[in-house]
Amino acid sequence: MPQLPDDLDAVAVRTWCSLALEALGRERAEIDAINVYPVADGDTGTNLYLTVESATAAVEAVFAAHETGSTVPAAADAVRAMAHGALIGARGNSGTILAQLLRGMAGVLADGGDADRLREALTRAASAARQAVAHPVEGTVLTVATAAAEAARDAGPGLVTVVEAAYDGARAALEATPGQLAVLGRAGVVDAGGRGLVAVLGALLETVSGQAPVRHSWRVPAVLPTAGGPDGGVSSGAEGVPRGGPDDCADGGPGNGPAFEVIYLLEADDEAVDRLRARLDALGDSLVVVGGDGLWNVHVHVDDAGAAVEAGVEAGRPYRIRITHFASDGTLDVRPHTEPAQRAVVVVVPGDGLAGLCAEAGATTVLARPGEPPASGELVDAIRRAHAREVVLLPNDAGLRHTAGAAAEQARTEGVRVALIPTRAAVQGIAALAVHEADRSFDEDVVAMTAAAGATRYAELAVAERQSWTMAGICQAGDILGLIDGDVAVIGTDVPTTARTVLDRMLAAGGELVTLVLGEDVPDALAEALAEHVREGYLAVDTVVYRGGRQAAPMLIGVE
């Protein structure tokens, strides 16, 4: 029997995330079905699942970074990654609230994960979540979170005792939600967002005790709300009051409520966000703004989607903007209303520059910012935006293989023919996109694109974060690493020298075309010097240079 943790260390956090994802995966259809407030859009369970999926992926990335060493990550690194992953992947009201709950907990647990810290963490989380919501309502996930924190505060000593008390308190509060919110009482259901939080706390209880809590049966409405798609956006959890009061949505849709859901990540300072809250609150409802330290997740329902985005532009730098129209029955309408194209390409890119390049080539792009890999829901969204009968998906990252596979499977259930080409780097995606021809048959196109990607060797330069053993020897923090086909092949002290060495190694095996993708801080003069190096040393080898914009690697290199 595995040893149970006496505090929430990194391994326990990893286990908690994994078990929470499993629990939400089992229960998301049932949670979707009881979604009746503030909009009966039937996607709360899915939104919570996608939020925890993003948190789990971030924690796994921290562990992956330690694979070459003999130690596990620090607990602080794991909980911060969990919170950050949830923030950037949060979906809908409930997912956004859950992200703030995890962020509140992480702020305390980063300094220790014993029973007393956990009590404080749950209290901080419940408070932070309430502060994030413009108009809190009782009988929602906020009520459930507060009850969990209060029960944990009054519990006896010991980590298991505290978590068990929090779980029991949350479950009791959830059972009481139909009596607190009229729309739930009429539908005969508990709050969907609150039920999701109970599942997450149940996973935490299983982590620390080794025993899964007994599953409870919650009442389900006789007539289920119509689902708005597997990850349409707004969740229930019903944290904010719709215009006109909490009973406006009693019969399902938003009635005369706002027409659009707007969600985006925002880089901005605290002062600007305070102004943004006031402006968005005047524009619509269901406003939730979570985050901090310069990065925020903004969610609001409005009639003027452009004004909501414009407010974000004035506050800072919004990105990953999603605007979804509500259908007449209150569900989220995510389907385009034009005839679908025959074929499209969806590409994951690591920087703004490549996003523009690929968009000019006709591709639908998904931006993977440093430390923020897209979740499967984002890839499904991109496939839907492409609005085509056939889609070629280029993940451009070996770490996205499973995520892209899940997205492809989901899209296939919606009637889209999807081919996943397992590109491992952006330069392979560029090569594949360069030979794409929509006029030939789908199978021929996929074969040609796969061959072009496979014929492209890839490399990248990276900055070592700490001393570590590599395939090329021991590196020190600050060293420039040259990774060829995913393995460290060169350890250098500066970008120009390391780049030349990497190019020489790659071109020793032959090549006809070198592709350089420059990070935003790499000068054009270096690209010119490297192109001259190739011209002088290698006959009939051409070099093309692209600006990648803000990307994790100073330089990406491809050789075809």
Coordinates of C-alpha atoms in Angstrom, one line a residue:
M1 CA 0.0 0.0 0.0
P2 CA 1.5 3.4 -0.9
Q3 CA 2.5 5.7 1.9
L4 CA 0.0 8.4 2.6
P5 CA 1.2 12.0 2.8
D6 CA 1.2 13.8 6.1
D7 CA 1.3 17.1 4.2
L8 CA 0.6 18.2 0.7
D9 CA 4.0 17.9 -1.0
A10 CA 4.5 17.9 -4.8
V11 CA 3.6 14.3 -5.3
A12 CA 0.4 14.7 -3.3
V13 CA -0.5 17.8 -5.5
R14 CA 0.2 15.7 -8.6
T15 CA -2.0 12.9 -7.3
W16 CA -4.8 15.3 -6.3
C17 CA -4.9 16.8 -9.8
S18 CA -4.9 13.4 -11.4
L19 CA -7.7 12.1 -9.2
A20 CA -9.7 15.4 -9.6
L21 CA -9.5 15.0 -13.4
E22 CA -10.7 11.4 -13.2
A23 CA -13.6 12.4 -10.9
L24 CA -14.7 15.2 -13.2
G25 CA -14.3 12.9 -16.2
R26 CA -16.7 10.4 -14.6
E27 CA -19.2 13.0 -13.5
R28 CA -19.1 15.8 -16.1
A29 CA -22.1 14.5 -18.1
E30 CA -24.2 14.5 -14.9
I31 CA -23.0 17.9 -13.9
D32 CA -23.7 19.2 -17.3
A33 CA -27.2 17.9 -17.0
I34 CA -28.1 19.9 -13.9
N35 CA -26.8 23.2 -15.2
V36 CA -29.8 25.5 -14.9
Y37 CA -28.4 28.8 -13.5
P38 CA -27.6 31.5 -14.6
V39 CA -27.9 30.0 -18.1
A40 CA -29.1 26.5 -18.8
D41 CA -26.2 25.9 -21.3
G42 CA -25.4 22.3 -20.1
D43 CA -21.6 22.6 -20.0
T44 CA -20.5 23.1 -16.3
G45 CA -19.0 19.7 -15.9
T46 CA -17.1 20.0 -19.2
N47 CA -15.8 23.4 -18.3
L48 CA -14.6 22.2 -14.9
Y49 CA -13.0 19.2 -16.5
L50 CA -11.1 21.4 -19.0
T51 CA -10.0 23.7 -16.2
V52 CA -8.6 20.9 -14.1
E53 CA -7.1 19.3 -17.3
S54 CA -5.1 22.5 -17.8
A55 CA -4.0 22.5 -14.1
T56 CA -2.9 18.9 -14.3
A57 CA -0.9 19.5 -17.5
A58 CA 0.9 22.3 -15.8
V59 CA 1.9 20.2 -12.8
E60 CA 3.0 17.4 -15.1
A61 CA 5.2 19.8 -16.9
V62 CA 6.9 20.7 -13.7
F63 CA 7.6 17.0 -13.0
A64 CA 8.8 16.5 -16.6
A65 CA 11.4 19.2 -16.1
H66 CA 12.8 17.2 -13.1
E67 CA 13.0 13.9 -15.0
T68 CA 16.8 14.1 -15.5
G69 CA 17.4 14.6 -11.8
S70 CA 16.9 12.4 -8.8
T71 CA 14.7 14.9 -6.8
V72 CA 11.0 15.7 -7.2
P73 CA 9.9 19.3 -7.6
A74 CA 9.3 21.5 -4.5
A75 CA 5.8 21.6 -3.3
A76 CA 5.7 25.4 -3.9
D77 CA 6.5 24.8 -7.6
A78 CA 3.8 22.2 -7.9
V79 CA 1.0 24.2 -6.3
R80 CA 1.9 27.3 -8.2
A81 CA 1.9 25.4 -11.5
M82 CA -1.5 24.0 -10.6
A83 CA -2.9 27.4 -10.0
H84 CA -1.3 28.9 -13.1
G85 CA -2.5 26.1 -15.3
A86 CA -6.1 26.4 -14.0
L87 CA -5.9 30.2 -14.6
I88 CA -4.9 30.0 -18.2
G89 CA -7.2 27.1 -19.0
A90 CA -10.3 28.2 -17.0
R91 CA -13.6 27.9 -18.8
G92 CA -16.9 29.6 -17.9
N93 CA -18.0 31.0 -14.6
S94 CA -17.4 27.8 -12.6
G95 CA -14.0 27.0 -14.1
T96 CA -12.9 30.6 -13.5
I97 CA -14.1 30.4 -9.9
L98 CA -12.3 27.1 -9.4
A99 CA -9.1 28.7 -10.8
Q100 CA -9.4 31.4 -8.2
L101 CA -10.0 28.9 -5.5
L102 CA -6.9 27.0 -6.5
R103 CA -4.9 30.2 -6.7
G104 CA -6.0 31.2 -3.2
M105 CA -5.0 27.8 -1.8
A106 CA -1.6 27.9 -3.6
G107 CA -0.7 31.3 -2.0
V108 CA -0.8 29.5 1.4
L109 CA 0.3 26.0 0.5
A110 CA 3.5 27.2 -1.2
D111 CA 4.8 27.8 2.3
G112 CA 3.8 24.4 3.6
G113 CA 1.0 21.8 3.3
D114 CA 0.2 20.6 6.9
A115 CA -3.2 20.6 8.4
D116 CA -3.1 24.1 9.8
R117 CA -1.9 25.5 6.4
L118 CA -4.7 23.7 4.7
R119 CA -7.3 25.3 7.0
E120 CA -5.8 28.7 6.1
A121 CA -5.6 27.8 2.4
L122 CA -9.3 26.9 2.2
T123 CA -10.3 30.1 4.0
R124 CA -8.1 32.2 1.7
A125 CA -9.5 30.4 -1.3
A126 CA -13.2 31.0 -0.4
S127 CA -12.5 34.7 0.3
A128 CA -10.6 35.2 -2.9
A129 CA -13.3 33.5 -5.0
R130 CA -16.0 35.8 -3.5
Q131 CA -13.9 38.9 -4.2
A132 CA -13.5 37.8 -7.8
V133 CA -17.2 37.8 -8.5
A134 CA -18.9 41.1 -9.1
H135 CA -22.3 40.1 -7.5
P136 CA -22.0 37.0 -5.4
V137 CA -25.1 34.8 -4.9
E138 CA -25.7 32.2 -2.2
G139 CA -26.7 28.7 -3.2
T140 CA -23.7 28.5 -5.6
V141 CA -20.2 27.2 -5.6
L142 CA -19.2 30.2 -3.5
T143 CA -21.5 28.9 -0.7
V144 CA -20.0 25.4 -1.0
A145 CA -16.5 26.8 -0.8
T146 CA -17.3 28.9 2.2
A147 CA -18.9 25.9 4.0
A148 CA -15.8 23.7 3.3
A149 CA -13.5 26.4 4.7
E150 CA -15.6 26.8 7.9
A151 CA -15.8 23.1 8.5
A152 CA -12.0 22.7 8.0
R153 CA -11.4 25.6 10.5
D154 CA -13.4 23.8 13.2
A155 CA -12.0 20.4 12.5
G156 CA -9.7 18.5 14.9
P157 CA -5.9 18.0 14.3
G158 CA -4.5 16.0 11.4
L159 CA -4.5 16.5 7.6
V160 CA -7.0 13.7 6.9
T161 CA -9.4 15.1 9.6
V162 CA -9.3 18.6 8.1
V163 CA -9.8 17.4 4.5
E164 CA -12.6 15.0 5.6
A165 CA -14.3 17.9 7.4
A166 CA -14.0 20.2 4.4
Y167 CA -15.5 17.5 2.1
D168 CA -18.4 16.8 4.5
G169 CA -19.1 20.5 5.0
A170 CA -19.1 21.1 1.2
R171 CA -21.4 18.1 0.6
A172 CA -23.9 19.3 3.2
A173 CA -23.8 22.9 1.8
L174 CA -24.4 21.5 -1.7
E175 CA -27.4 19.5 -0.6
A176 CA -28.9 22.8 0.8
T177 CA -28.4 24.8 -2.4
P178 CA -31.9 24.1 -3.8
G179 CA -33.4 25.9 -0.8
Q180 CA -31.1 28.9 -1.2
L181 CA -31.7 29.6 -4.9
A182 CA -35.2 29.4 -6.3
V183 CA -34.2 28.3 -9.8
L184 CA -32.5 25.2 -8.4
G185 CA -35.4 24.4 -6.1
R186 CA -37.9 24.6 -9.0
A187 CA -35.7 22.4 -11.2
G188 CA -35.1 19.9 -8.3
V189 CA -31.3 20.0 -8.6
V190 CA -28.3 21.0 -6.6
D191 CA -25.9 23.7 -7.9
A192 CA -23.7 22.3 -10.8
G193 CA -20.6 24.3 -10.0
G194 CA -20.9 23.3 -6.3
R195 CA -21.2 19.7 -7.2
G196 CA -18.0 20.0 -9.3
L197 CA -16.2 21.5 -6.3
V198 CA -17.3 18.6 -4.1
A199 CA -15.8 16.2 -6.7
V200 CA -12.5 18.1 -6.5
L201 CA -12.5 18.0 -2.7
G202 CA -13.4 14.3 -2.8
A203 CA -10.3 13.8 -4.9
L204 CA -8.2 15.6 -2.3
L205 CA -9.7 13.4 0.4
E206 CA -8.7 10.3 -1.6
T207 CA -5.2 11.7 -2.0
V208 CA -4.6 12.1 1.7
S209 CA -6.6 9.2 3.1
G210 CA -6.1 6.5 0.4
Q211 CA -9.9 6.0 0.3
A212 CA -12.3 7.3 -2.3
P213 CA -15.4 8.9 -0.7
V214 CA -18.7 7.2 -1.3
R215 CA -20.4 8.7 -4.4
H216 CA -23.8 10.3 -3.7
S217 CA -26.8 10.5 -6.0
W218 CA -28.0 14.0 -6.6
R219 CA -31.4 14.9 -8.0
V220 CA -31.6 15.4 -11.8
P221 CA -34.3 17.4 -13.5
A222 CA -37.1 15.4 -15.3
V223 CA -36.4 17.5 -18.4
L224 CA -32.6 18.0 -18.9
P225 CA -31.4 21.4 -20.1
T226 CA -30.2 21.4 -23.7
A227 CA -26.4 21.2 -23.9
G228 CA -24.6 23.9 -25.8
G229 CA -21.7 21.7 -26.9
P230 CA -18.9 19.9 -25.2
D231 CA -17.1 23.1 -24.1
G232 CA -19.1 26.0 -25.2
G233 CA -17.9 28.4 -22.5
V234 CA -20.1 29.7 -19.7
S235 CA -20.6 27.3 -16.9
S236 CA -23.2 27.3 -14.2
G237 CA -22.1 27.4 -10.7
A238 CA -24.3 30.5 -10.9
E239 CA -21.9 32.8 -9.1
G240 CA -23.1 36.2 -10.5
V241 CA -26.6 37.6 -10.4
P242 CA -28.1 37.9 -13.9
R243 CA -29.6 41.3 -14.6
G244 CA -33.0 41.4 -13.0
G245 CA -32.1 39.0 -10.2
P246 CA -31.5 35.4 -9.6
D247 CA -35.0 34.2 -10.7
D248 CA -34.7 35.6 -14.2
C249 CA -33.3 32.3 -15.5
A250 CA -35.9 30.0 -13.8
D251 CA -37.2 28.5 -17.0
G252 CA -33.9 27.9 -18.7
G253 CA -32.4 30.5 -21.1
P254 CA -31.4 34.0 -20.3
G255 CA -34.6 35.6 -21.6
N256 CA -33.7 39.2 -22.1
G257 CA -30.2 38.7 -20.8
P258 CA -27.0 39.5 -22.7
A259 CA -26.4 38.0 -26.1
F260 CA -22.7 37.1 -25.8
E261 CA -20.2 35.4 -23.6
V262 CA -16.7 37.0 -23.7
I263 CA -13.6 35.4 -22.2
Y264 CA -10.0 36.4 -22.5
L265 CA -6.7 36.3 -20.7
L266 CA -5.3 39.7 -19.8
E267 CA -1.9 41.0 -19.0
A268 CA -2.5 44.1 -16.9
D269 CA -1.6 45.7 -13.6
D270 CA -3.9 45.8 -10.6
E271 CA -5.0 49.4 -11.0
A272 CA -6.1 48.8 -14.6
V273 CA -8.0 45.7 -13.6
D274 CA -9.9 47.6 -11.0
R275 CA -11.1 50.0 -13.7
L276 CA -11.8 47.2 -16.0
R277 CA -14.1 45.5 -13.4
A278 CA -16.2 48.7 -13.1
R279 CA -16.5 49.1 -16.8
L280 CA -17.5 45.5 -17.5
D281 CA -19.9 45.5 -14.6
A282 CA -21.7 48.3 -16.3
L283 CA -21.8 46.5 -19.7
G284 CA -23.2 43.2 -18.6
D285 CA -23.5 40.5 -15.9
S286 CA -21.9 37.2 -14.7
L287 CA -18.7 39.1 -14.4
V288 CA -15.8 37.2 -12.9
V289 CA -12.2 38.4 -13.0
V290 CA -9.6 36.2 -11.4
G291 CA -5.8 36.1 -11.2
G292 CA -3.1 38.5 -10.1
D293 CA 0.6 39.3 -10.5
G294 CA 0.0 40.7 -13.9
L295 CA -2.1 37.9 -15.5
W296 CA -5.9 37.7 -15.3
N297 CA -8.8 35.6 -16.7
V298 CA -11.8 37.7 -17.6
H299 CA -15.3 36.3 -18.0
V300 CA -18.5 38.3 -18.7
H301 CA -21.9 38.2 -20.4
V302 CA -22.6 41.3 -22.5
D303 CA -24.7 42.5 -25.4
D304 CA -21.8 44.5 -26.9
A305 CA -18.9 42.0 -27.2
G306 CA -16.7 44.6 -29.0
A307 CA -17.0 47.0 -26.1
A308 CA -15.9 44.2 -23.6
V309 CA -12.8 43.4 -25.7
E310 CA -12.1 47.1 -26.2
A311 CA -12.2 47.5 -22.4
G312 CA -9.6 44.8 -22.1
V313 CA -7.4 46.5 -24.7
E314 CA -7.5 49.7 -22.7
A315 CA -6.6 47.9 -19.5
G316 CA -3.7 45.9 -20.9
R317 CA -3.0 43.1 -23.4
P318 CA -5.9 40.7 -23.9
Y319 CA -5.3 37.4 -25.7
R320 CA -7.0 34.0 -26.2
I321 CA -10.2 36.0 -26.8
R322 CA -13.3 33.8 -27.1
I323 CA -16.7 35.4 -28.0
T324 CA -19.7 33.1 -28.1
H325 CA -23.3 33.9 -29.0
F326 CA -26.2 32.6 -26.9
A327 CA -28.8 30.8 -28.9
S328 CA -32.5 31.7 -28.5
D329 CA -33.0 28.9 -26.0
G330 CA -30.3 30.1 -23.7
T331 CA -27.6 27.6 -24.8
L332 CA -24.3 28.8 -26.2
D333 CA -24.4 28.8 -30.0
V334 CA -20.9 27.9 -31.1
R335 CA -21.8 26.8 -34.6
P336 CA -20.9 29.0 -37.6
H337 CA -23.9 29.7 -39.8
T338 CA -22.2 29.6 -43.2
E339 CA -21.5 26.5 -45.4
P340 CA -18.4 24.7 -44.1
A341 CA -15.3 24.7 -46.2
Q342 CA -14.1 21.4 -47.6
R343 CA -10.7 21.4 -45.8
A344 CA -8.7 23.4 -43.3
V345 CA -5.5 23.3 -41.3
V346 CA -5.3 23.9 -37.6
V347 CA -1.8 24.8 -36.3
V348 CA -0.4 25.3 -32.8
V349 CA 2.3 28.0 -32.9
P350 CA 4.7 29.2 -30.1
G351 CA 4.6 32.9 -30.9
D352 CA 2.7 35.8 -32.4
G353 CA 4.9 36.0 -35.4
L354 CA 4.3 32.5 -36.6
A355 CA 0.6 32.9 -35.8
G356 CA 0.5 35.7 -38.4
L357 CA 2.6 33.7 -40.9
C358 CA 0.3 30.6 -40.7
A359 CA -2.9 32.7 -40.8
E360 CA -1.7 34.3 -44.0
A361 CA -1.3 30.8 -45.4
G362 CA -4.9 30.1 -44.6
A363 CA -4.5 28.1 -41.4
T364 CA -6.4 28.5 -38.1
T365 CA -3.9 29.1 -35.3
V366 CA -3.8 28.3 -31.6
L367 CA -1.2 30.3 -29.7
A368 CA 0.9 28.3 -27.2
R369 CA 2.6 30.9 -25.0
P370 CA 5.6 30.1 -22.9
G371 CA 4.5 27.8 -20.1
E372 CA 0.9 27.8 -21.3
P373 CA 0.3 24.8 -23.6
P374 CA -3.2 24.7 -25.0
A375 CA -5.7 22.2 -23.5
S376 CA -7.8 19.9 -25.6
G377 CA -10.8 22.2 -25.4
E378 CA -8.9 25.0 -27.1
L379 CA -7.9 22.7 -29.9
V380 CA -11.5 21.6 -30.3
D381 CA -12.5 25.2 -30.4
A382 CA -10.0 25.9 -33.2
I383 CA -11.3 23.0 -35.2
R384 CA -14.8 24.4 -34.9
R385 CA -13.6 27.9 -35.9
A386 CA -11.9 26.4 -39.0
H387 CA -15.5 25.3 -39.9
A388 CA -14.5 22.6 -42.4
R389 CA -15.5 19.1 -43.2
E390 CA -11.9 17.9 -43.2
V391 CA -9.2 19.2 -40.9
V392 CA -5.5 18.6 -40.7
L393 CA -4.2 19.2 -37.1
L394 CA -0.6 20.1 -36.5
P395 CA 0.3 20.2 -32.8
N396 CA 4.0 21.1 -33.3
D397 CA 5.0 19.8 -29.9
A398 CA 5.6 16.3 -28.8
G399 CA 4.1 17.1 -25.4
L400 CA 0.8 17.9 -27.1
R401 CA 0.4 14.4 -28.6
H402 CA -2.2 13.2 -26.2
T403 CA -4.0 16.5 -26.0
A404 CA -4.2 16.8 -29.8
G405 CA -5.4 13.2 -30.0
A406 CA -8.2 13.9 -27.5
A407 CA -9.2 17.0 -29.5
A408 CA -9.3 15.0 -32.7
E409 CA -11.4 12.3 -31.2
Q410 CA -13.9 14.9 -29.9
A411 CA -14.1 16.7 -33.3
R412 CA -14.7 13.3 -35.0
T413 CA -17.7 12.7 -32.8
E414 CA -19.1 16.0 -34.2
G415 CA -18.8 14.8 -37.8
V416 CA -15.5 16.4 -38.8
R417 CA -12.9 14.3 -40.5
V418 CA -9.6 15.0 -38.7
A419 CA -6.1 13.9 -39.5
L420 CA -3.5 14.4 -36.8
I421 CA 0.0 14.8 -38.1
P422 CA 2.3 14.3 -35.1
T423 CA 4.6 17.3 -35.8
R424 CA 7.0 17.8 -32.9
A425 CA 8.2 21.3 -33.6
A426 CA 7.0 24.5 -35.3
V427 CA 9.4 24.2 -38.1
Q428 CA 7.9 20.8 -39.0
G429 CA 4.5 22.4 -39.1
I430 CA 5.8 25.2 -41.4
A431 CA 7.2 22.6 -43.7
A432 CA 3.9 20.6 -43.7
L433 CA 1.8 23.8 -44.3
A434 CA 4.1 24.8 -47.2
V435 CA 3.0 21.7 -49.2
H436 CA -0.6 21.8 -48.3
E437 CA -2.9 21.7 -51.3
A438 CA -6.7 21.8 -50.7
D439 CA -7.4 20.8 -54.3
R440 CA -6.0 17.3 -54.0
S441 CA -7.7 14.4 -52.1
F442 CA -7.6 14.5 -48.3
D443 CA -5.5 11.4 -48.0
E444 CA -3.0 12.6 -50.6
D445 CA -2.7 15.9 -48.9
V446 CA -2.1 14.3 -45.5
V447 CA 0.5 12.0 -46.9
A448 CA 2.4 14.9 -48.6
M449 CA 2.2 17.1 -45.4
T450 CA 3.4 14.2 -43.2
A451 CA 6.3 13.5 -45.5
A452 CA 7.4 17.1 -45.5
A453 CA 7.2 17.3 -41.7
G454 CA 9.1 14.0 -41.4
A455 CA 11.9 15.2 -43.7
T456 CA 12.5 18.3 -41.5
R457 CA 15.0 17.9 -38.7
Y458 CA 14.3 20.4 -35.9
A459 CA 16.4 22.1 -33.3
E460 CA 15.9 24.9 -30.8
L461 CA 18.1 27.0 -28.5
A462 CA 17.1 27.2 -24.8
V463 CA 18.6 28.8 -21.7
A464 CA 19.4 26.4 -18.9
E465 CA 17.5 27.2 -15.7
R466 CA 19.8 25.2 -13.4
Q467 CA 22.7 22.8 -13.3
S468 CA 21.7 19.5 -14.8
W469 CA 23.0 16.4 -16.5
T470 CA 22.4 16.3 -20.3
M471 CA 23.3 14.1 -23.2
A472 CA 26.0 16.6 -24.0
G473 CA 27.4 16.8 -20.4
I474 CA 26.7 18.9 -17.4
C475 CA 25.2 22.3 -18.0
Q476 CA 25.1 25.3 -15.6
A477 CA 22.3 27.8 -15.0
G478 CA 22.4 30.4 -17.8
D479 CA 24.1 28.2 -20.4
I480 CA 22.7 28.2 -23.9
L481 CA 21.6 24.7 -24.9
G482 CA 21.2 23.5 -28.4
L483 CA 18.6 20.7 -28.7
I484 CA 18.5 18.7 -31.9
D485 CA 15.5 16.5 -32.4
G486 CA 14.6 17.0 -28.8
D487 CA 17.9 16.0 -27.2
V488 CA 20.6 18.4 -25.8
A489 CA 23.4 18.2 -28.3
V490 CA 25.4 21.4 -27.7
I491 CA 26.2 23.3 -24.5
G492 CA 27.4 26.9 -25.2
T493 CA 27.8 30.2 -23.5
D494 CA 26.2 32.5 -26.1
V495 CA 23.4 32.3 -28.7
P496 CA 25.5 33.1 -31.9
T497 CA 28.2 30.4 -31.3
T498 CA 25.7 27.8 -30.1
A499 CA 23.5 28.5 -33.1
R500 CA 26.4 28.0 -35.6
T501 CA 27.5 24.8 -33.9
V502 CA 23.9 23.4 -34.1
L503 CA 23.6 24.3 -37.7
D504 CA 26.9 22.7 -38.6
R505 CA 25.9 19.5 -36.8
M506 CA 22.6 19.4 -38.6
L507 CA 23.9 20.2 -42.0
A508 CA 26.7 17.6 -41.7
A509 CA 24.0 15.1 -42.6
G510 CA 22.9 17.2 -45.7
G511 CA 20.1 19.6 -46.3
E512 CA 18.6 21.9 -48.9
L513 CA 16.8 24.5 -46.8
V514 CA 17.5 26.1 -43.4
T515 CA 14.6 27.7 -41.6
L516 CA 15.3 30.1 -38.7
V517 CA 12.6 31.4 -36.4
L518 CA 13.8 34.2 -34.2
G519 CA 12.6 35.1 -30.7
E520 CA 11.6 38.7 -30.1
D521 CA 15.0 39.6 -28.4
V522 CA 17.2 38.1 -31.1
P523 CA 18.6 40.8 -33.5
D524 CA 18.2 40.6 -37.3
A525 CA 22.0 40.9 -37.6
L526 CA 22.4 37.4 -36.0
A527 CA 20.1 35.9 -38.6
E528 CA 22.0 37.6 -41.4
A529 CA 25.3 36.3 -40.0
L530 CA 23.9 32.7 -39.7
A531 CA 22.6 32.9 -43.3
E532 CA 26.1 34.1 -44.4
H533 CA 27.6 31.2 -42.5
V534 CA 25.4 28.7 -44.3
R535 CA 26.1 30.3 -47.7
E536 CA 29.9 30.1 -47.2
G537 CA 30.0 26.7 -45.8
Y538 CA 27.3 24.7 -47.6
L539 CA 26.7 24.6 -51.3
A540 CA 23.2 25.2 -52.6
V541 CA 21.6 25.5 -49.2
D542 CA 19.1 28.3 -48.9
T543 CA 18.1 30.1 -45.6
V544 CA 14.7 31.6 -44.8
V545 CA 14.1 33.7 -41.7
Y546 CA 10.9 34.3 -39.8
R547 CA 10.1 36.5 -36.8
G548 CA 8.5 34.3 -34.1
G549 CA 7.7 37.1 -31.8
R550 CA 7.3 36.3 -28.1
Q551 CA 8.2 32.6 -27.8
A552 CA 10.0 30.5 -25.2
A553 CA 13.0 29.6 -27.3
P554 CA 15.5 32.3 -28.5
M555 CA 15.6 30.5 -31.8
L556 CA 14.0 27.6 -33.7
I557 CA 15.9 25.9 -36.5
G558 CA 14.7 23.5 -39.2
V559 CA 16.7 21.7 -41.9
E560 CA 15.0 20.1 -44.8

